[in-house]
Short mmCIF file of C-alpha atoms in Angstrom, two decimals:
data_model
loop_
_atom_site.label_atom_id
_atom_site.label_comp_id
_atom_site.label_asym_id
_atom_site.label_seq_id
_atom_site.Cartn_x
_atom_site.Cartn_y
_atom_site.Cartn_z
CA MET A 1 103.80 139.65 110.85
CA LEU A 2 102.89 135.98 110.83
CA LEU A 3 102.44 134.60 114.37
CA LEU A 4 104.81 131.69 114.05
CA SER A 5 107.57 134.04 112.76
CA CYS A 6 106.78 136.29 115.72
CA VAL A 7 107.25 133.53 118.23
CA LEU A 8 110.41 132.34 116.46
CA GLN A 9 111.98 135.87 116.64
CA GLY A 10 111.30 135.82 120.36
CA ALA A 11 109.08 138.91 120.16
CA GLU A 12 107.76 138.08 123.66
CA ALA A 13 110.79 137.10 125.58
CA GLY A 14 110.67 134.13 127.86
CA GLY A 15 108.06 131.68 128.64
CA PHE A 16 107.62 127.98 127.77
CA ILE A 17 107.21 127.21 124.17
CA LEU A 18 105.74 123.73 123.45
CA ILE A 19 106.14 122.06 120.06
CA GLN A 20 103.67 119.18 119.76
CA ASP A 21 104.00 116.60 117.02
CA THR A 22 102.63 113.31 116.00
CA VAL A 23 103.73 110.37 113.83
CA LYS A 24 102.11 112.17 110.88
CA CYS A 25 104.48 115.07 111.05
CA THR A 26 107.59 115.53 113.10
CA GLY A 27 108.32 118.66 114.98
CA ARG A 28 112.12 118.17 115.26
CA GLY A 29 112.74 120.37 112.24
CA LEU A 30 110.84 123.28 113.81
CA LEU A 31 112.73 122.70 117.00
CA LYS A 32 116.01 123.11 115.08
CA CYS A 33 114.83 126.36 113.68
CA PHE A 34 114.10 127.64 117.11
CA ILE A 35 117.57 126.63 118.27
CA ASN A 36 119.07 128.35 115.31
CA ALA A 37 117.15 131.52 115.85
CA ALA A 38 118.17 131.68 119.54
CA LEU A 39 121.74 131.19 118.55
CA LYS A 40 121.62 133.97 116.03
CA ARG A 41 120.22 136.36 118.65
CA GLY A 42 123.36 135.66 120.63
CA GLU A 43 121.58 133.70 123.40
CA ASP A 44 123.18 130.77 125.24
CA VAL A 45 121.31 127.63 124.25
CA HIS A 46 121.43 124.50 126.46
CA VAL A 47 120.10 121.34 124.81
CA LEU A 48 119.07 118.33 126.96
CA GLY A 49 119.29 115.79 124.08
CA PHE A 50 117.79 112.48 125.14
CA GLU A 51 116.34 111.17 121.85
CA SER A 52 118.62 112.40 119.17
CA PRO A 53 122.34 112.35 118.70
CA GLU A 54 124.29 115.67 118.76
CA THR A 55 125.23 115.38 115.14
CA GLU A 56 121.57 115.33 114.08
CA VAL A 57 120.56 118.18 116.30
CA CYS A 58 123.43 120.36 115.27
CA ALA A 59 123.32 119.64 111.53
CA GLY A 60 122.57 122.68 109.48
CA LEU A 61 122.96 125.15 112.34
CA ASP A 62 124.71 128.49 111.71
CA ARG A 63 128.38 127.66 112.15
CA SER A 64 129.40 131.07 113.35
CA CYS A 65 127.35 130.77 116.56
CA VAL A 66 127.49 127.08 117.26
CA GLN A 67 129.90 127.67 120.12
CA LYS A 68 126.98 129.22 122.07
CA LEU A 69 125.28 125.84 121.83
CA HIS A 70 125.80 123.49 124.79
CA PHE A 71 124.66 119.95 124.07
CA HIS A 72 124.25 117.89 127.21
CA LYS A 73 124.61 114.37 126.23
CA GLY A 74 121.68 112.29 127.16
CA PHE A 75 121.73 110.35 123.98
CA PRO A 76 123.10 107.69 123.51
CA ASP A 77 122.68 106.83 127.16
CA PRO A 78 119.65 108.74 128.47
CA LEU A 79 118.98 106.28 131.28
CA GLY A 80 122.48 105.71 132.39
CA TRP A 81 122.74 102.00 131.40
CA THR A 82 126.14 102.33 129.86
CA ARG A 83 127.45 105.24 131.96
CA ARG A 84 128.28 107.32 128.94
CA SER A 85 126.03 110.20 129.38
CA SER A 86 126.63 113.55 131.03
CA PHE A 87 123.00 114.15 131.94
CA THR A 88 120.44 111.35 132.42
CA VAL A 89 116.63 111.69 132.32
CA GLU A 90 116.61 110.90 135.97
CA ARG A 91 118.37 114.16 136.78
CA PHE A 92 115.57 116.23 135.26
CA ALA A 93 114.94 118.31 138.33
CA SER A 94 115.18 122.02 138.75
CA GLN A 95 118.26 121.91 141.09
CA HIS A 96 120.30 119.72 138.72
CA ILE A 97 119.39 121.65 135.58
CA THR A 98 120.11 124.93 137.26
CA GLN A 99 123.49 123.70 138.50
CA LEU A 100 124.28 122.33 135.06
CA ILE A 101 123.67 125.70 133.43
CA LYS A 102 125.56 127.64 136.11
CA ASP A 103 128.56 125.28 135.77
CA THR A 104 128.76 125.93 132.03
CA GLN A 105 129.14 129.65 131.83
CA GLN A 106 128.61 132.94 133.43
CA ALA A 107 125.00 133.47 134.86
CA LYS A 108 123.20 134.91 131.84
CA ALA A 109 119.64 134.08 131.26
CA SER A 110 119.73 131.09 128.80
CA VAL A 111 117.43 129.11 126.62
CA LEU A 112 116.75 125.53 127.60
CA VAL A 113 115.76 123.07 124.93
CA VAL A 114 114.42 119.61 125.83
CA ASP A 115 114.41 116.83 123.22
CA SER A 116 112.13 115.30 124.14
CA LEU A 117 109.66 115.96 126.91
CA SER A 118 108.02 112.62 126.04
CA LEU A 119 111.03 110.72 127.28
CA VAL A 120 111.14 112.75 130.47
CA LEU A 121 107.46 112.14 131.12
CA ARG A 122 107.92 108.42 130.52
CA HIS A 123 110.31 108.41 133.62
CA HIS A 124 108.85 111.13 135.87
CA ASP A 125 105.58 111.59 137.65
CA PRO A 126 103.54 114.14 135.71
CA LEU A 127 103.03 116.30 138.85
CA VAL A 128 106.63 116.34 139.71
CA PHE A 129 107.44 117.20 136.02
CA CYS A 130 105.12 120.09 136.07
CA GLN A 131 106.57 121.35 139.31
CA THR A 132 110.02 121.10 137.83
CA LEU A 133 108.99 123.22 134.76
CA GLN A 134 107.35 125.91 137.01
CA GLU A 135 110.44 126.06 139.19
CA LEU A 136 112.66 126.41 136.22
CA ARG A 137 110.61 129.28 134.77
CA LYS A 138 110.68 131.06 138.01
CA GLY A 139 114.33 130.31 138.87
CA GLY A 140 115.83 133.25 136.95
CA VAL A 141 118.67 131.26 135.47
CA ILE A 142 116.53 130.19 132.46
CA LYS A 143 114.73 132.77 130.25
CA THR A 144 112.95 130.53 127.79
CA ILE A 145 112.14 126.80 127.79
CA ILE A 146 111.46 125.08 124.43
CA GLY A 147 110.30 121.47 124.53
CA LEU A 148 109.23 118.95 122.02
CA LEU A 149 106.34 116.62 122.91
CA HIS A 150 105.01 113.63 120.91
CA SER A 151 101.36 114.15 121.70
CA ASP A 152 100.20 110.77 120.40
CA LEU A 153 102.41 108.85 122.91
CA HIS A 154 100.58 110.13 126.02
CA GLN A 155 97.10 110.26 127.44
CA GLN A 156 95.09 113.36 126.46
CA GLY A 157 95.03 114.49 130.08
CA ILE A 158 98.80 114.64 130.25
CA VAL A 159 99.09 116.50 126.99
CA GLY A 160 96.53 118.93 128.26
CA ILE A 161 98.41 119.54 131.46
CA VAL A 162 101.70 120.33 129.60
CA CYS A 163 99.81 122.67 127.14
CA TYR A 164 98.29 124.55 130.00
CA LEU A 165 101.66 125.24 131.49
CA ALA A 166 103.00 126.50 128.10
CA SER A 167 102.77 130.13 127.14
CA THR A 168 102.87 129.12 123.41
CA VAL A 169 101.75 125.88 121.94
CA ILE A 170 102.64 125.01 118.30
CA SER A 171 101.03 121.81 116.96
CA VAL A 172 102.35 120.57 113.66
CA ALA A 173 100.48 118.52 111.13
CA PRO A 174 101.00 117.48 107.58
CA ALA A 175 99.59 119.64 104.78
CA ASN A 176 98.12 118.49 101.42
CA ASN A 177 101.37 119.02 99.67
CA GLU A 178 104.57 117.31 100.84
CA ARG A 179 106.79 120.42 100.86
CA HIS A 180 104.91 122.20 103.59
CA SER A 181 103.44 121.38 106.96
CA VAL A 182 100.80 123.14 108.98
CA ALA A 183 101.46 124.82 112.26
CA LYS A 184 98.66 125.81 114.58
CA THR A 185 100.11 128.31 116.99
CA THR A 186 98.30 129.37 120.22
CA ARG A 187 100.07 132.19 122.18
CA ARG A 188 99.07 133.54 125.54
CA THR A 189 100.68 136.93 126.35
CA LYS A 190 101.35 138.06 129.81
CA SER A 191 98.36 140.39 129.67
CA GLY A 192 96.06 137.37 129.17
CA LYS A 193 95.37 137.96 125.47
CA VAL A 194 95.16 134.77 123.42
CA MET A 195 96.22 134.68 119.76
CA GLN A 196 95.67 131.73 117.52
CA GLU A 197 96.78 131.16 113.94
CA GLU A 198 97.21 128.36 111.40
CA GLU A 199 100.06 128.78 108.99
CA TYR A 200 102.12 126.82 106.45
CA PHE A 201 105.76 126.37 107.10
CA SER A 202 108.75 124.57 105.76
CA VAL A 203 112.19 123.99 107.21
CA CYS A 204 115.10 124.84 105.04
CA LYS A 205 118.44 123.09 104.95
CA ASP A 206 120.10 125.88 106.87
CA ALA A 207 117.61 125.54 109.75
CA THR A 208 115.68 128.60 108.78
CA LEU A 209 111.97 128.74 108.71
CA SER A 210 109.83 129.82 105.77
CA VAL A 211 106.24 130.71 106.93
CA GLN A 212 103.23 131.37 104.73
CA ALA A 213 99.76 132.38 105.76
CA LYS A 214 97.03 129.84 105.20
CA PRO A 215 94.36 131.16 102.80
CA ARG A 216 90.89 131.32 104.35
CA GLN A 217 88.39 128.72 103.22
CA PRO A 218 86.18 130.25 100.62
CA GLY A 219 83.00 128.68 101.98
CA HIS A 220 83.21 130.53 105.34
CA VAL A 221 82.36 133.97 104.12
CA GLN A 222 79.10 134.95 105.56
CA LYS A 223 76.63 136.67 103.28
CA GLU A 224 74.71 139.60 104.74
CA ARG A 225 71.03 138.69 105.26
CA ASP A 226 68.33 140.74 103.56
CA VAL A 227 66.88 143.20 106.17
CA SER A 228 63.48 143.43 104.71
CA GLU A 229 61.90 140.12 103.64
CA ALA A 230 59.52 140.11 100.70
CA ASP A 231 55.86 139.61 101.43
CA PRO A 232 54.83 136.19 100.03
CA THR A 233 51.12 137.03 99.75
CA SER A 234 51.56 139.86 97.24
CA ASN A 235 51.50 139.66 93.42
CA LEU A 236 49.37 136.50 93.35
CA THR A 237 46.48 135.66 91.09
CA PHE A 238 44.44 134.39 94.08
CA ASN A 239 43.74 135.86 97.48
CA LEU A 240 45.67 134.68 100.54
CA ARG A 241 44.83 137.53 102.85
CA LEU A 242 42.10 137.73 105.47
CA SER A 243 39.77 140.72 106.05
CA GLU A 244 39.11 141.82 109.62
CA GLU A 245 35.76 139.92 109.82
CA GLU A 246 37.18 136.82 108.35
CA ARG A 247 39.92 136.88 110.95
CA LYS A 248 37.45 137.15 113.78
CA ALA A 249 35.33 134.31 112.51
CA LYS A 250 38.40 132.16 112.18
CA GLU A 251 39.37 132.70 115.78
CA LYS A 252 35.94 131.79 116.98
CA VAL A 253 35.80 128.37 115.44
CA ALA A 254 36.10 125.53 117.96
CA LEU A 255 38.70 123.11 116.79
CA PRO A 256 37.44 119.48 116.76
CA PHE A 257 39.90 117.88 119.20
CA VAL A 258 40.52 120.80 121.64
CA PHE A 259 38.99 120.16 124.98
CA SER A 260 37.17 123.38 125.62
CA GLN A 261 34.93 124.35 128.52
CA GLU A 262 31.72 123.70 126.59
CA LYS A 263 32.70 120.25 125.65
CA LYS A 264 33.67 119.40 129.26
CA SER A 265 30.31 120.41 130.69
CA ALA A 266 28.58 118.55 127.92
CA LEU A 267 30.33 115.34 128.78
CA LEU A 268 29.82 115.56 132.52
CA LYS A 269 26.09 115.91 132.40
CA PRO A 270 24.54 112.93 130.64
CA THR A 271 21.66 113.91 128.45
CA PRO A 272 18.35 112.08 129.18
CA GLY A 273 17.28 109.36 126.87
CA SER A 274 20.56 107.79 126.39
CA GLY A 275 20.99 103.99 126.57
CA ARG A 276 20.82 102.22 129.91
CA ILE A 277 22.62 99.11 130.89
CA VAL A 278 20.55 96.38 132.43
CA TYR A 279 22.62 93.69 134.09
CA GLU A 280 21.10 90.47 135.43
CA PRO A 281 23.71 88.36 137.15
CA ASP A 282 23.81 84.66 136.50
CA ASP A 283 23.87 82.07 139.27
CA ASN A 284 27.57 81.58 138.91
CA ASP A 285 28.44 85.25 138.91
CA ASP A 286 29.86 86.73 142.01
CA PHE A 287 28.01 90.03 142.00
CA ASP A 288 29.35 92.42 144.51
CA GLU A 289 27.36 95.60 145.02
CA GLU A 290 30.34 97.52 146.51
CA ASP A 291 32.33 99.77 144.29
CA PRO A 292 35.74 98.11 143.73
CA ASP A 293 37.43 101.47 143.50
CA ASP A 294 36.23 102.58 146.90
CA ASP A 295 39.57 102.16 148.56
CA LEU A 296 41.40 104.23 146.12
CA ASP A 297 42.77 107.39 147.52
CA VAL A 298 42.08 109.65 144.57
CA MET B 1 115.05 88.64 99.05
CA PHE B 2 112.62 90.37 96.74
CA PRO B 3 114.14 92.34 93.82
CA GLU B 4 110.96 94.39 93.35
CA LEU B 5 111.02 95.56 96.98
CA ASN B 6 114.71 96.46 96.52
CA SER B 7 113.82 98.77 93.68
CA ILE B 8 110.91 100.31 95.66
CA LEU B 9 113.23 101.01 98.58
CA ASN B 10 116.14 101.88 96.23
CA SER B 11 118.58 99.67 97.79
CA THR B 12 120.67 96.50 96.93
CA PRO B 13 122.74 94.26 99.09
CA ASP B 14 125.83 95.91 97.68
CA SER B 15 124.74 99.44 98.39
CA PHE B 16 122.26 100.28 101.11
CA LYS B 17 121.88 103.06 103.48
CA SER B 18 123.61 102.39 106.80
CA SER B 19 122.50 103.53 110.24
CA ASP B 20 118.92 102.86 109.31
CA PHE B 21 116.17 101.78 111.65
CA ILE B 22 113.50 100.03 109.66
CA LEU B 23 110.21 99.30 111.32
CA VAL B 24 107.98 96.46 109.96
CA SER B 25 104.47 96.22 111.32
CA ASP B 26 101.30 94.48 110.37
CA ARG B 27 97.61 94.47 111.25
CA ARG B 28 95.39 91.45 110.48
CA ALA B 29 98.13 90.25 108.09
CA ASP B 30 101.46 88.67 108.34
CA ALA B 31 104.47 90.74 107.56
CA SER B 32 107.04 88.08 108.48
CA PHE B 33 107.92 87.65 104.76
CA LEU B 34 109.41 91.15 105.03
CA ILE B 35 111.74 89.91 107.93
CA HIS B 36 112.81 87.02 105.66
CA HIS B 37 113.53 89.46 102.83
CA HIS B 38 115.69 91.58 105.12
CA LEU B 39 117.50 88.63 106.59
CA SER B 40 118.55 87.32 103.25
CA PHE B 41 119.22 90.83 102.01
CA TYR B 42 121.70 91.52 104.69
CA LEU B 43 123.35 88.15 104.63
CA ARG B 44 123.80 88.53 100.84
CA GLY B 45 125.33 91.87 101.50
CA LEU B 46 127.87 90.30 103.93
CA ASP B 47 128.86 87.41 101.84
CA HIS B 48 129.14 87.91 98.15
CA ASN B 49 129.90 84.25 97.55
CA VAL B 50 126.37 83.37 98.17
CA SER B 51 125.01 82.01 94.94
CA GLY B 52 121.63 81.11 93.62
CA GLN B 53 118.38 81.55 95.31
CA GLY B 54 119.02 80.74 98.93
CA VAL B 55 121.17 81.83 101.79
CA SER B 56 122.01 79.15 104.17
CA LEU B 57 121.09 80.26 107.71
CA ALA B 58 122.76 77.28 109.31
CA GLN B 59 126.08 78.15 107.55
CA ALA B 60 125.75 81.81 108.55
CA ARG B 61 125.29 80.74 112.10
CA GLU B 62 128.26 78.52 112.07
CA LYS B 63 130.49 81.24 110.62
CA GLY B 64 129.35 83.61 113.29
CA GLN B 65 127.63 85.90 110.85
CA LEU B 66 124.27 85.13 112.34
CA VAL B 67 123.57 85.21 116.11
CA PHE B 68 120.24 83.82 117.25
CA LEU B 69 118.52 84.40 120.55
CA GLU B 70 115.47 82.17 120.92
CA GLY B 71 113.46 84.31 123.18
CA LEU B 72 110.35 82.33 123.52
CA LYS B 73 112.03 78.99 123.85
CA ASN B 74 114.29 80.18 126.64
CA SER B 75 111.70 82.19 128.45
CA ILE B 76 109.87 79.08 129.71
CA GLY B 77 113.05 78.01 131.52
CA VAL B 78 113.45 81.45 133.05
CA ILE B 79 109.86 81.62 134.26
CA LEU B 80 110.08 78.17 135.83
CA GLN B 81 113.39 79.22 137.32
CA GLU B 82 115.11 76.15 136.06
CA ASP B 83 118.07 77.76 134.49
CA THR B 84 119.74 80.69 136.22
CA SER B 85 122.88 80.65 134.18
CA GLN B 86 124.53 83.46 132.27
CA GLU B 87 122.66 82.41 129.20
CA THR B 88 119.31 83.46 130.56
CA GLN B 89 120.39 86.88 131.81
CA PRO B 90 118.81 88.62 128.75
CA LEU B 91 115.43 87.36 129.87
CA SER B 92 115.71 88.26 133.54
CA TYR B 93 112.97 90.88 133.15
CA LEU B 94 110.54 87.95 133.20
CA ARG B 95 111.28 87.30 136.81
CA THR B 96 111.11 90.87 138.02
CA PRO B 97 107.82 92.49 137.04
CA GLY B 98 108.18 96.17 136.27
CA ALA B 99 111.80 95.83 135.43
CA GLY B 100 113.33 97.37 132.31
CA LEU B 101 114.95 95.58 129.43
CA GLU B 102 118.43 96.54 130.47
CA GLY B 103 119.59 92.90 130.58
CA LEU B 104 118.24 92.23 127.12
CA PHE B 105 119.97 95.21 125.77
CA ARG B 106 123.27 94.12 127.36
CA PHE B 107 122.96 90.76 125.44
CA VAL B 108 122.28 92.65 122.23
CA GLU B 109 125.27 94.97 122.84
CA ARG B 110 127.57 92.13 123.59
CA SER B 111 126.52 90.26 120.42
CA VAL B 112 126.72 93.29 118.06
CA ARG B 113 130.08 94.31 119.39
CA GLN B 114 131.44 90.79 119.11
CA SER B 115 130.22 90.29 115.58
CA GLY B 116 133.00 92.54 114.25
CA ASP B 117 135.47 89.83 115.01
CA GLY B 118 134.77 86.60 113.13
CA ASP B 119 136.54 83.20 113.50
CA ALA B 120 139.40 83.77 111.08
CA GLY B 121 139.72 87.38 112.11
CA GLU B 122 137.57 88.52 109.24
CA SER B 123 135.39 91.46 109.98
CA TRP B 124 131.80 91.17 108.76
CA GLY B 125 131.29 94.97 108.71
CA PRO B 126 128.59 96.90 110.38
CA PRO B 127 126.09 94.79 112.39
CA VAL B 128 122.48 94.20 111.60
CA LEU B 129 119.89 93.66 114.37
CA LEU B 130 116.66 91.85 113.41
CA ILE B 131 113.87 91.42 115.98
CA ASP B 132 110.89 89.13 115.31
CA ASP B 133 108.68 90.12 116.95
CA LEU B 134 108.71 92.97 119.49
CA SER B 135 105.01 92.73 120.37
CA VAL B 136 105.58 89.40 122.14
CA LEU B 137 107.35 91.39 124.91
CA LEU B 138 104.03 93.22 125.40
CA SER B 139 102.23 89.92 125.98
CA LEU B 140 104.95 88.90 128.46
CA GLY B 141 104.09 91.89 130.68
CA VAL B 142 106.69 94.41 129.63
CA SER B 143 105.43 97.97 129.51
CA VAL B 144 105.44 100.00 126.27
CA GLY B 145 107.78 102.61 127.86
CA ALA B 146 110.37 99.92 128.74
CA ILE B 147 110.29 98.55 125.25
CA LEU B 148 110.70 102.01 123.74
CA ASP B 149 113.70 102.63 126.03
CA PHE B 150 115.17 99.28 124.83
CA THR B 151 114.66 100.14 121.15
CA LEU B 152 116.17 103.65 121.67
CA TYR B 153 119.27 102.05 123.20
CA CYS B 154 119.49 99.44 120.38
CA GLN B 155 119.23 102.23 117.85
CA ALA B 156 121.89 104.32 119.65
CA THR B 157 124.34 101.45 119.72
CA VAL B 158 123.62 99.60 116.38
CA CYS B 159 122.76 102.51 114.13
CA SER B 160 124.34 105.60 115.52
CA GLU B 161 127.52 104.20 117.00
CA LEU B 162 128.32 101.17 114.94
CA GLN B 163 126.72 102.45 111.72
CA GLY B 164 124.73 99.29 111.40
CA ASN B 165 121.04 98.65 110.56
CA MET B 166 118.14 97.51 112.64
CA VAL B 167 114.85 95.87 111.49
CA ILE B 168 112.07 95.42 114.00
CA LEU B 169 108.76 93.56 113.54
CA VAL B 170 105.68 94.66 115.50
CA ARG B 171 102.28 93.05 115.31
CA CYS B 172 99.32 95.38 115.84
CA GLU B 173 95.76 94.83 117.05
CA GLU B 174 92.74 96.56 115.75
CA GLU B 175 92.65 100.30 116.17
CA ASP B 176 90.41 100.95 119.04
CA ALA B 177 89.34 104.05 120.88
CA ASP B 178 90.16 102.43 124.21
CA ASP B 179 93.52 101.33 122.90
CA ASP B 180 95.35 104.56 123.43
CA GLU B 181 96.49 103.86 126.98
CA GLU B 182 98.85 100.83 126.43
CA GLY B 183 99.16 98.29 123.70
CA SER B 184 100.59 97.42 120.36
CA ASN B 185 99.23 100.56 118.65
CA LEU B 186 100.99 102.83 121.13
CA LEU B 187 104.18 100.86 120.78
CA ARG B 188 103.95 101.17 116.95
CA ARG B 189 103.49 104.95 117.22
CA GLY B 190 106.51 105.23 119.52
CA LEU B 191 108.60 103.20 117.06
CA VAL B 192 107.44 105.17 114.09
CA HIS B 193 108.70 108.33 115.84
CA GLN B 194 112.10 106.70 116.18
CA CYS B 195 112.58 104.94 112.84
CA ASN B 196 113.88 106.07 109.41
CA LEU B 197 111.59 103.82 107.38
CA ALA B 198 108.28 102.18 108.21
CA LEU B 199 106.75 99.26 106.22
CA HIS B 200 103.18 98.59 107.33
CA VAL B 201 101.36 95.60 105.95
CA GLU B 202 97.57 95.21 106.09
CA GLY B 203 94.79 93.28 104.33
CA LEU B 204 93.06 95.03 101.50
CA PRO B 205 90.34 97.37 102.91
CA THR B 206 87.89 95.92 100.48
CA GLY B 207 88.37 92.34 101.70
CA TYR B 208 90.06 89.17 100.64
CA CYS B 209 91.36 88.67 97.21
CA ARG B 210 93.06 85.64 95.64
CA ASP B 211 95.49 87.60 93.46
CA ILE B 212 96.37 90.45 95.90
CA HIS B 213 97.34 89.34 99.31
CA GLY B 214 97.42 92.78 100.84
CA GLN B 215 98.80 96.29 100.71
CA MET B 216 102.06 97.53 102.07
CA GLU B 217 102.60 101.17 102.97
CA VAL B 218 106.09 102.47 102.55
CA TRP B 219 106.74 105.52 104.83
CA TRP B 220 110.09 107.32 104.42
CA ARG B 221 110.50 109.23 107.61
CA GLN B 222 113.85 110.77 107.96
CA GLY B 223 117.43 110.39 106.93
CA GLU B 224 120.56 111.59 108.83
CA GLU B 225 119.88 115.22 108.28
CA THR B 226 116.82 115.48 106.22
CA ILE B 227 113.14 114.84 107.09
CA TYR B 228 111.25 113.22 104.25
CA ASN B 229 107.72 112.22 105.45
CA GLN B 230 106.74 110.57 102.15
CA ARG B 231 104.22 107.80 101.96
CA LYS B 232 103.34 105.36 99.24
CA ILE B 233 100.98 102.34 99.08
CA PHE B 234 101.72 99.19 97.08
CA HIS B 235 99.84 95.87 96.63
CA PHE B 236 101.69 92.66 96.97
CA LYS B 237 101.25 88.95 96.44
CA VAL B 238 103.33 86.32 98.20
CA HIS B 239 104.18 83.07 96.36
CA ASP B 240 106.51 80.21 96.85
CA LYS B 241 109.72 81.73 95.55
CA GLY B 242 109.14 85.25 96.95
CA ALA B 243 106.82 88.08 96.70
CA SER B 244 105.81 90.56 94.00
CA PHE B 245 104.96 94.19 94.62
CA PHE B 246 103.12 96.45 92.26
CA ALA B 247 101.41 99.83 92.26
CA ARG B 248 97.72 99.85 93.17
CA GLY B 249 95.48 98.85 90.41
CA THR B 250 98.19 97.18 88.36
CA SER B 251 97.80 93.58 89.44
CA SER B 252 97.99 91.11 86.60
CA ALA B 253 94.56 89.86 87.57
CA VAL B 254 93.17 93.26 86.81
CA LEU B 255 95.06 94.38 83.78
#
């Protein structure tokens, strides 16, 4: 089964699923598919909607299970400027969220969807944000957290931290044709195994996902190397091989610029009969008998 | 108003998509001609009695169709603390560094809600908010996050609630590896995430040309319920009476 479909079906329950997008390709469609899949499984879904209106988030969702969706209005007033929101970004803390979920229905492990984590990160310290996420995961009230992050609006380090916290990271990017997009899914299971896949996907109008495997690049197939290499000196009209004596003679040849022992001793002992230098100092010359290099500590 | 641009964007003053957030941006070029297009486009849409070439801005202002906030002109007074009246509340962020743009948003909200009631009780219909240009706020010391919060609130009020349209101009600097932290490119990316349609104007990558003034990328992002993500590039030439747009390689100078 394709990895993205696996993650969508909630094959490994729980965890923190991060959907990363950029301006080139939005991840909101994929987020909607996750919401729809959770609703169809009969799970309670709580959406903290800070960036999009409720109508947009709920459009296309399965009508029969929409009552299990609880949209907590951040948008159109995520910061509380007009006092029309039921949940502001400022209240993104584990105690407030836990209380919000407990107030809504009977304590059954729910799915928490955050749209978007980018707006939360804009107004919270990254460390506090990470702590909140960890507390929510371990709290017991929330089974799965699904968040949308616009990775091109934050520093790489911040994006890295959030990815590290996630058990599954799905990065979306545009594909060559307009009808599909590419999703790179990285999933870490509880046992520590990491699975990574790149797949094509498209979001249908009824918020269902259609996933296709990405064909492998043809150029990446590795050919097997020949075990025995052919001997290049065979089958020639001239002789490139050496006999035993020829090989020994070759090894004995002293190479011209190699400083061997014989050359060294030849240079150090000057042969008699070589030229001499006779120096007769002029009146103006300052001739010093002493060796100028005497004081060198060599 | 440029008829060719109308046909590219598939809209006319009589029938255009409402609740749209249109982002106009430029880099090493001047996209203000697109703001002029949108201004006359929407004023024409409001008042069908407008004839001929021009739309009189002065008349529109008198009738209450057009509300103008002269940000730069008024900001000097605010910085020098001369005028602390109600009129300068929108620019109060200039006095408190690190403050958000809540005051500016309140001014916008008041204006767009009031615009429904004209002088003679006539309703002008859904409001249109035009901002020229948003990157000035960056140079005045406002953070990118605060500006994005402001535009989110404007979009929520003007587009989602009042079913009006919003057109914002942003000027970008050169793309730079160090630029990712703060700056006009980060602001533009944040706005592209929020918008429905992005028009980006740049000079030609091959250099200056007498007959083609630049290229404009049209990026259809998302509608109410559908996600498009379709991009097309056109060439344009600005002249006295307007601008002409054509597909790449079809300039009259070339053909």
